């Protein structure tokens, strides 16, 4: 019903809504079709195909029938709504006419002309371009909101209210709505008008201060963990909001922001300061409170080993053929090992450097000690457990051709995931 309504709207609202299909785009305006993909049979090697399972009660997804109006861009919001789409929600992604989501231009790399970054977080969505600076565009957003269960946005606080699309505005026409705002710093406070990007929030929250080599400069994590964590908090908060609405019959406003997410994720590092006034520092791959728990250089690479208790430490020493170290009074407990970190790590590092990584992996296998190699991407996606877990989805894209994206494991909580990519209304 909503889809039909959108189809009619596309024929009567002029420049407010442009069909993302290339055939429907007029002039030189670029059509918003970058993430449309159709499932295709898997090619083996652990990759999953997007083939839909047969219809039936056993294939009902948790969020079947839930409609989400998604006004988010970049990463945190799209990541949250993509995960909701994986659980069966119908996600309508609203983008700017012409340019679309900023990440459509983020590259290289590109798959054909499509940004691989954009493709990675926008499956399970339908794309629509609406000019929200136009009163007719605002009216259309309200009509969509009235027919939706969830409204997600990541504009600077107050921006949508100026357009008549803030929570109080939408609540009047959709009192049932679960309205979720994602911002850099929250809805109120001294810096809420600042733009919020992952790296900035990681810096302000202290994450960069504790990331990097012990004597080196602050380092940004290899992926945008603050954005991704905020997306997961958002995902959980929306699920909880839907459950609360089920119990109360009323909608609500959810406030998620990058700064609060990352400060909360400081966990024990924050607790060390709050309770003991211990200032945090960078530890490289090591851990401030557990020794040994870090990467060790081998003859040809690295291995990460963690001894989370005294028994595991004794086992590590046995594998390394260093029984005298496990009996040394300086290393009998974790507290002592932390206090005598440098001497112990020097001993272990010397021994690890004597063999190749694969040799150490074979020696550690089956002993109950956490360990693993530091893999590059080629090694990650040829790892037997990654292949077994089916963490890659392959599908056909109308302009990019064959694409592949990382996905959650298909059997998580016995949930049947819908892996169709962006459709177009």
XYZ file of C-alpha atoms in Angstrom:
425
model
C 0.000 0.000 0.000
C 2.806 2.371 0.902
C 4.679 1.380 -2.226
C 1.675 2.134 -4.410
C 1.249 5.496 -2.749
C 4.863 6.359 -3.453
C 4.423 5.350 -7.051
C 1.522 7.753 -7.453
C 3.481 10.495 -5.737
C 6.305 10.139 -8.240
C 3.959 11.167 -11.036
C 2.590 14.324 -9.418
C 5.243 16.078 -7.381
C 7.651 17.299 -10.011
C 11.184 17.740 -8.697
C 10.404 16.521 -5.181
C 10.713 12.847 -5.982
C 12.702 11.283 -8.754
C 12.534 7.620 -9.589
C 15.952 6.114 -8.917
C 15.641 3.965 -12.032
C 18.008 5.224 -14.779
C 15.238 5.034 -17.366
C 13.105 7.412 -15.308
C 15.789 10.013 -14.644
C 15.547 13.097 -16.819
C 18.289 15.291 -18.251
C 21.739 14.849 -16.739
C 20.582 14.288 -13.173
C 22.113 11.154 -11.718
C 19.594 8.504 -10.712
C 19.759 7.143 -7.192
C 20.209 3.510 -8.181
C 23.601 2.722 -6.762
C 22.661 0.039 -4.289
C 20.007 -1.894 -6.159
C 20.941 -5.524 -6.388
C 19.173 -8.777 -7.001
C 20.133 -11.985 -5.206
C 21.863 -14.703 -7.143
C 22.970 -18.239 -6.371
C 26.084 -18.505 -4.239
C 29.368 -19.533 -5.794
C 30.591 -21.758 -2.990
C 33.643 -21.020 -0.902
C 31.538 -20.051 2.096
C 29.698 -17.212 0.377
C 25.943 -17.082 0.834
C 23.549 -16.242 -1.941
C 20.655 -13.877 -1.480
C 18.075 -16.404 -2.636
C 14.902 -15.935 -0.584
C 13.693 -19.007 1.301
C 10.317 -20.488 0.420
C 7.313 -18.725 1.871
C 5.933 -20.165 5.071
C 5.379 -19.506 8.751
C 8.865 -20.761 9.626
C 10.357 -18.032 7.441
C 8.573 -15.103 9.059
C 11.198 -12.582 10.106
C 11.099 -10.760 13.467
C 10.405 -7.351 11.916
C 8.122 -8.381 9.062
C 5.477 -5.681 8.675
C 7.532 -2.975 10.431
C 8.040 0.110 8.234
C 11.053 2.362 8.799
C 11.468 5.833 7.317
C 15.228 6.360 7.158
C 16.530 9.921 6.779
C 20.087 9.039 7.844
C 23.319 9.367 5.917
C 26.953 8.251 6.199
C 27.451 5.273 8.574
C 25.894 5.091 12.075
C 22.295 5.507 10.926
C 22.547 3.464 7.710
C 24.295 0.670 9.629
C 21.452 0.593 12.176
C 18.676 0.581 9.577
C 20.483 -2.004 7.446
C 20.533 -4.359 10.435
C 16.842 -3.706 11.033
C 16.242 -4.498 7.369
C 18.148 -7.757 7.823
C 15.494 -8.706 10.355
C 12.701 -8.095 7.858
C 11.778 -4.425 8.312
C 10.776 -2.458 5.215
C 13.242 0.437 5.053
C 12.563 3.522 2.914
C 15.813 5.481 2.557
C 15.279 9.179 1.842
C 18.120 10.913 -0.009
C 18.873 14.302 -1.511
C 17.877 14.701 -5.155
C 20.949 14.482 -7.355
C 23.758 13.733 -4.907
C 22.062 11.288 -2.549
C 23.839 9.996 0.543
C 27.305 11.566 0.907
C 28.927 8.125 0.874
C 27.825 7.549 -2.729
C 30.830 9.725 -3.607
C 33.256 8.151 -1.131
C 35.913 6.369 -3.138
C 37.859 4.858 -4.649
C 37.280 1.998 -4.598
C 34.170 1.821 -6.760
C 32.299 -1.198 -8.080
C 31.676 0.111 -11.585
C 30.485 3.634 -10.818
C 29.109 2.771 -7.376
C 30.860 3.515 -4.090
C 31.816 0.289 -2.358
C 31.547 2.143 0.959
C 27.907 3.013 0.243
C 27.087 -0.509 -0.914
C 28.508 -1.982 2.309
C 25.848 -0.453 4.608
C 22.739 0.039 2.472
C 21.306 -3.358 1.618
C 17.649 -4.145 2.394
C 16.476 -0.622 1.566
C 14.316 1.164 -0.986
C 15.600 4.493 -2.219
C 13.613 7.691 -2.695
C 14.867 11.230 -3.402
C 12.916 14.052 -1.749
C 13.673 17.766 -1.633
C 12.954 18.527 2.018
C 13.613 22.242 1.485
C 10.383 22.370 -0.480
C 7.034 22.446 1.359
C 5.713 19.671 -0.863
C 8.703 17.544 0.128
C 7.982 18.154 3.809
C 4.365 17.151 3.213
C 5.487 13.923 1.567
C 7.808 13.084 4.470
C 4.884 13.539 6.859
C 2.701 11.266 4.770
C 5.407 8.621 4.811
C 5.898 9.037 8.569
C 2.182 8.576 9.216
C 2.382 5.194 7.468
C 5.609 4.160 9.226
C 6.453 2.596 12.572
C 9.923 4.083 12.956
C 11.438 7.430 11.918
C 15.253 7.643 12.002
C 17.265 10.821 11.340
C 20.772 12.141 11.943
C 20.473 15.874 11.343
C 22.010 18.513 13.604
C 19.627 19.066 16.558
C 16.834 21.490 15.668
C 17.334 21.268 11.908
C 14.331 19.054 11.212
C 12.200 21.022 13.693
C 12.881 24.124 11.585
C 11.423 22.236 8.621
C 8.420 21.073 10.613
C 9.757 17.514 10.833
C 10.964 17.380 14.442
C 9.670 14.834 16.930
C 6.857 17.061 18.206
C 5.744 17.706 14.613
C 5.747 14.046 13.622
C 4.166 12.998 16.927
C 1.067 15.064 16.096
C 0.374 13.096 12.925
C 1.862 9.779 14.082
C 1.512 9.388 17.866
C 2.588 5.759 17.467
C 5.969 6.656 15.936
C 9.264 5.467 17.381
C 11.334 8.531 16.462
C 15.089 8.057 16.747
C 17.615 10.900 16.476
C 21.318 10.202 15.954
C 23.661 13.133 16.558
C 27.267 13.851 17.399
C 26.744 15.111 20.942
C 23.080 14.833 21.945
C 19.995 17.064 21.797
C 21.055 19.659 24.390
C 24.287 21.077 25.772
C 27.079 23.506 24.887
C 28.357 21.853 21.682
C 25.298 20.169 20.160
C 25.458 22.315 17.024
C 28.815 20.885 16.041
C 28.896 18.313 13.300
C 29.629 14.803 14.495
C 31.961 12.495 12.572
C 33.456 9.277 13.882
C 37.047 10.503 14.148
C 36.033 13.661 16.002
C 33.929 11.731 18.502
C 36.734 9.187 18.919
C 39.107 12.040 19.727
C 36.815 13.929 22.128
C 35.710 10.740 23.917
C 39.277 9.624 24.652
C 39.308 6.588 22.359
C 42.174 7.970 20.286
C 44.088 8.773 23.468
C 44.164 5.089 24.391
C 44.725 3.740 20.867
C 48.203 3.356 19.361
C 51.699 2.261 20.316
C 52.744 2.834 23.902
C 55.234 5.554 23.023
C 53.586 6.630 19.771
C 50.992 9.133 18.643
C 47.213 8.720 19.027
C 45.785 6.476 16.310
C 42.375 6.167 14.677
C 40.905 2.661 14.705
C 41.002 0.879 11.348
C 37.215 1.066 10.983
C 34.814 3.706 12.314
C 34.103 1.917 15.583
C 32.348 4.892 17.206
C 29.909 5.127 14.302
C 29.391 1.370 14.242
C 28.870 1.132 18.005
C 26.373 4.003 17.813
C 24.596 2.143 15.023
C 24.347 -0.955 17.205
C 23.083 1.073 20.190
C 20.535 2.646 17.848
C 19.513 -0.747 16.512
C 18.949 -2.052 20.042
C 17.184 1.110 21.197
C 14.740 0.982 18.277
C 13.990 -2.679 19.001
C 13.357 -1.756 22.649
C 11.226 1.202 21.522
C 9.057 -1.052 19.397
C 8.635 -3.402 22.355
C 7.704 -0.492 24.644
C 5.168 0.747 22.126
C 3.699 -2.754 21.997
C 3.242 -2.597 25.780
C 2.025 1.008 26.092
C 0.507 1.795 22.699
C 2.505 5.034 22.617
C 5.434 6.187 20.538
C 8.580 7.774 21.937
C 11.690 9.803 21.103
C 15.060 8.030 21.260
C 18.283 10.060 21.505
C 21.503 8.328 20.398
C 24.785 10.158 19.916
C 28.398 9.384 19.074
C 29.965 10.998 22.134
C 27.777 9.216 24.677
C 28.212 5.906 22.882
C 31.982 6.064 22.880
C 32.289 7.290 26.471
C 30.051 4.386 27.543
C 32.246 2.002 25.540
C 35.357 3.078 27.481
C 34.121 0.573 30.125
C 37.015 -0.524 32.373
C 39.330 2.244 31.141
C 36.786 4.831 32.297
C 36.178 2.900 35.524
C 39.921 2.896 36.269
C 39.890 6.687 36.161
C 36.531 7.273 37.853
C 37.286 4.982 40.788
C 41.072 5.032 41.117
C 42.041 8.242 39.288
C 44.356 6.229 37.026
C 44.949 8.168 33.823
C 44.684 5.972 30.736
C 47.551 5.366 28.331
C 48.201 3.647 25.040
C 49.239 -0.010 25.180
C 49.588 -0.934 21.503
C 48.275 -4.499 21.214
C 48.822 -5.141 24.935
C 46.363 -4.838 27.840
C 46.822 -2.607 30.860
C 45.497 -5.158 33.354
C 46.359 -8.567 31.845
C 49.833 -9.979 31.050
C 50.493 -11.600 28.665
C 47.711 -10.409 26.366
C 49.186 -8.969 23.165
C 50.745 -9.586 19.776
C 54.178 -11.184 19.544
C 56.425 -10.983 16.495
C 57.293 -14.360 14.992
C 59.847 -15.248 12.330
C 57.457 -14.250 9.564
C 54.527 -12.385 11.098
C 52.600 -12.025 14.346
C 50.582 -14.118 16.762
C 48.278 -12.778 19.466
C 48.169 -14.729 22.729
C 46.094 -14.042 25.829
C 46.517 -15.641 29.255
C 43.434 -14.555 31.164
C 44.215 -16.590 34.259
C 47.143 -18.264 36.005
C 46.386 -21.713 34.603
C 46.476 -20.371 31.043
C 49.796 -18.665 31.772
C 51.302 -21.968 32.901
C 50.009 -23.557 29.690
C 51.589 -20.795 27.577
C 54.930 -21.362 29.280
C 54.627 -25.107 28.654
C 53.933 -24.578 24.930
C 56.904 -22.212 24.713
C 59.063 -24.733 26.596
C 59.698 -22.201 29.358
C 58.670 -24.143 32.497
C 61.049 -22.148 34.648
C 59.178 -18.934 33.818
C 55.865 -20.274 35.126
C 57.625 -21.186 38.394
C 59.325 -17.805 38.780
C 57.917 -16.012 41.845
C 57.736 -12.742 39.864
C 55.130 -14.209 37.506
C 53.010 -16.473 39.743
C 49.884 -14.267 39.588
C 48.464 -11.854 37.054
C 49.024 -8.931 39.440
C 52.707 -9.834 39.651
C 52.926 -10.297 35.903
C 51.485 -6.816 35.367
C 54.023 -5.393 37.819
C 56.893 -7.197 36.062
C 55.535 -6.781 32.556
C 58.697 -5.649 30.775
C 60.933 -8.496 31.940
C 58.318 -11.139 31.178
C 57.393 -9.777 27.746
C 61.070 -9.640 26.787
C 61.431 -13.341 27.630
C 58.293 -14.355 25.742
C 59.101 -12.153 22.738
C 62.510 -13.753 22.348
C 60.986 -17.221 22.280
C 58.153 -16.309 19.867
C 60.714 -14.872 17.404
C 62.306 -18.307 17.012
C 59.497 -19.922 15.004
C 57.164 -19.035 12.121
C 53.559 -18.110 12.825
C 52.131 -21.354 11.435
C 54.424 -23.374 13.692
C 53.179 -21.537 16.762
C 49.561 -21.887 15.650
C 50.017 -25.645 15.436
C 51.663 -25.797 18.860
C 48.883 -23.763 20.533
C 46.049 -25.737 18.916
C 43.962 -27.713 21.388
C 45.508 -26.348 24.589
C 42.642 -24.082 25.675
C 44.600 -20.844 25.446
C 43.136 -17.991 23.346
C 45.415 -17.325 20.371
C 45.318 -16.338 16.718
C 47.274 -14.785 13.861
C 46.984 -11.178 12.727
C 45.327 -11.652 9.347
C 45.169 -9.364 6.343
C 41.922 -9.226 4.358
C 42.903 -12.044 2.016
C 43.629 -14.247 5.002
C 40.414 -13.210 6.780
C 38.180 -14.226 3.891
C 39.984 -17.526 3.328
C 39.926 -18.432 7.026
C 38.115 -21.781 7.491
C 35.919 -20.482 10.320
C 34.935 -17.345 8.394
C 33.996 -19.558 5.452
C 32.090 -21.955 7.699
C 30.135 -19.107 9.345
C 29.012 -17.828 5.933
C 30.020 -14.234 6.558
C 29.986 -13.120 2.904
C 26.896 -12.415 0.797
C 27.228 -12.280 -2.972
C 24.588 -10.673 -5.188
C 24.106 -9.089 -8.601
C 23.903 -5.302 -8.845
C 22.259 -3.707 -11.906
C 25.143 -1.332 -12.573
C 28.068 -2.611 -10.468
C 27.680 -6.262 -11.483
C 28.626 -8.966 -9.006
C 29.209 -7.568 -5.508
C 29.977 -9.097 -2.130
C 29.415 -7.692 1.357
C 30.150 -8.943 4.882
C 27.041 -10.037 6.765
C 26.097 -11.389 10.197
C 25.974 -15.181 10.614
C 22.747 -16.533 9.142
C 21.852 -18.747 12.084
C 22.087 -16.085 14.795
C 19.167 -16.680 17.154
C 17.546 -18.766 14.389
C 16.706 -15.553 12.540
C 16.081 -15.778 8.810
C 17.832 -12.781 7.282
C 16.578 -10.944 4.204
C 19.580 -10.069 2.097
C 17.985 -8.379 -0.868
C 19.809 -5.131 -1.605
C 18.359 -1.672 -2.248
C 15.120 -1.716 -4.177
C 13.535 1.352 -5.697
C 10.054 2.742 -5.259
